[in-house]
XYZ file of C-alpha atoms in Angstrom:
176
model
C 0.000 0.000 0.000
C 1.645 3.182 -1.123
C -1.476 5.293 -1.234
C -0.381 7.305 1.802
C 2.547 9.591 2.380
C 3.989 10.924 5.609
C 4.207 14.715 5.733
C 5.088 17.108 8.497
C 2.085 19.064 9.825
C 1.431 22.533 8.393
C -1.398 25.026 8.722
C -2.664 23.820 5.342
C -4.026 20.800 7.259
C -5.296 22.683 10.341
C -8.995 21.934 9.778
C -8.402 18.255 9.099
C -6.057 17.999 12.113
C -8.870 19.361 14.262
C -11.437 16.982 12.745
C -8.985 14.100 13.315
C -8.598 15.202 16.961
C -12.351 15.321 17.481
C -12.815 11.875 15.950
C -10.220 10.487 18.376
C -11.855 12.266 21.318
C -15.181 10.701 20.361
C -13.640 7.206 20.183
C -13.819 5.080 23.298
C -10.211 3.896 23.104
C -7.640 4.400 25.888
C -4.693 4.516 23.470
C -6.456 6.729 20.950
C -3.837 9.501 20.978
C -0.748 7.276 20.766
C 1.858 8.979 18.610
C -0.060 12.254 18.393
C 2.337 14.304 20.522
C -0.288 15.602 22.973
C -2.777 16.711 20.311
C -5.576 16.120 22.807
C -4.165 18.798 25.157
C -3.907 21.586 22.584
C -6.495 24.306 22.124
C -5.873 24.780 18.409
C -4.210 23.082 15.460
C -1.752 25.990 15.259
C -0.695 25.476 18.885
C -0.090 21.776 18.160
C 1.818 22.448 14.924
C 4.035 24.962 16.734
C 4.678 22.408 19.499
C 5.625 19.598 17.103
C 7.928 21.983 15.238
C 9.740 22.786 18.508
C 10.438 19.133 19.305
C 12.129 18.415 15.957
C 15.461 19.809 17.133
C 17.562 19.095 20.218
C 18.073 22.889 20.517
C 14.369 23.742 20.779
C 13.002 20.544 22.310
C 11.674 21.036 25.875
C 13.884 19.421 28.530
C 11.213 16.890 29.565
C 10.864 15.532 26.010
C 13.100 13.965 23.393
C 13.482 15.242 19.846
C 11.008 13.682 17.466
C 9.339 14.108 14.122
C 5.570 14.003 13.910
C 4.008 13.130 10.580
C 0.526 13.268 9.172
C -0.345 10.163 7.177
C -2.107 11.599 4.143
C -4.111 9.531 1.687
C -2.865 10.480 -1.759
C -6.258 10.273 -3.486
C -7.932 12.991 -1.406
C -5.151 14.435 0.841
C -7.142 13.396 3.943
C -5.368 12.684 7.222
C -5.826 8.980 7.953
C -3.317 8.850 10.788
C -0.623 10.578 12.800
C 2.702 9.069 13.755
C 5.555 10.197 15.978
C 9.175 9.102 15.499
C 11.333 9.775 18.542
C 15.000 10.250 17.702
C 16.035 8.261 20.782
C 14.408 6.699 23.828
C 16.846 7.909 26.481
C 13.923 8.941 28.665
C 12.285 7.148 31.616
C 8.888 6.728 29.946
C 9.967 6.210 26.331
C 12.655 3.684 27.253
C 10.143 1.677 29.267
C 6.828 1.827 27.441
C 6.711 4.685 24.929
C 9.200 3.406 22.389
C 10.607 4.993 19.244
C 7.378 5.106 17.228
C 3.793 5.803 18.166
C 0.855 5.973 15.780
C -2.886 6.472 15.677
C -5.264 5.835 12.827
C -8.444 7.837 12.442
C -11.271 5.602 13.752
C -13.245 5.874 10.483
C -10.151 4.714 8.553
C -9.137 1.697 10.634
C -8.717 -1.837 9.289
C -7.506 -0.592 5.906
C -3.760 -1.228 6.353
C -2.829 2.376 7.136
C -1.094 1.616 10.458
C 1.114 -0.978 8.800
C 2.083 1.430 6.032
C 2.697 4.278 8.504
C 4.988 2.028 10.517
C 6.746 0.728 7.395
C 7.487 4.255 6.193
C 8.618 5.372 9.625
C 11.013 2.417 9.873
C 12.695 3.833 6.755
C 12.918 7.167 8.570
C 14.556 5.332 11.490
C 17.265 4.053 9.187
C 17.876 7.598 7.937
C 18.349 8.723 11.558
C 20.659 5.770 12.277
C 18.193 3.996 14.567
C 18.756 0.336 13.782
C 16.953 -1.263 16.726
C 13.449 0.122 17.212
C 11.285 -0.300 20.321
C 7.539 -0.307 19.721
C 4.941 -0.974 22.399
C 1.209 -1.546 22.527
C -1.444 -2.298 25.110
C -1.924 -6.045 25.545
C -5.528 -5.730 24.395
C -4.649 -3.779 21.225
C -4.662 -6.739 18.845
C -4.636 -4.547 15.720
C -1.443 -2.753 16.791
C 0.175 -6.020 17.814
C -0.567 -7.514 14.381
C 0.889 -4.401 12.741
C 4.099 -4.673 14.757
C 4.435 -8.407 14.102
C 3.818 -7.958 10.360
C 6.848 -5.672 10.180
C 9.197 -7.991 12.030
C 8.504 -7.143 15.664
C 10.054 -9.563 18.142
C 8.245 -9.804 21.478
C 10.444 -8.983 24.465
C 8.132 -8.914 27.485
C 4.974 -7.584 29.089
C 5.197 -4.684 31.511
C 2.766 -2.658 33.601
C 2.586 1.063 32.864
C 0.083 3.497 34.350
C -2.242 0.652 35.312
C -2.173 -0.940 31.841
C -0.388 -4.044 30.651
C 1.856 -3.290 27.689
C 3.816 -5.483 25.289
C 7.324 -4.476 24.213
C 8.560 -5.403 20.742
C 11.853 -4.788 18.966
C 12.359 -4.443 15.233
C 15.942 -4.723 14.019
C 16.603 -2.917 10.755
């Protein structure tokens, strides 16, 4: 599936970012904002875009975060956001090294079960190689079967289950 492309967020997509956010808020899913870089906490798409632009560089990244790139997964046929994914440049952080991992992703609820998560992860694994990340940690809730299948389909090797914030999580590694 190459009918999506990963693009950095811009104001051109502000309305669709906000519609995406609302669709996730309306979903009854505890991991609904995985990989969205705190989109749920922002009061506007512009605020969120400014925040994700700050975290791209070590120089401008807040001290409590790690540098990362956030991408919109855009369907080529209509330029609609079908997902958002976050690629952390490293996981030298108490949360990310334990249960956050290098890559997080969310697919718009109305666009699930169409292979978008797998393609988002596949493309982001290429981005990992570009950054020199050759061993990638990806986690999911134990009850998130769709995410687990996505990780396994791209070579994820199960390491262990852990408890994080009252949820059981599975840790997987993908070696590139």
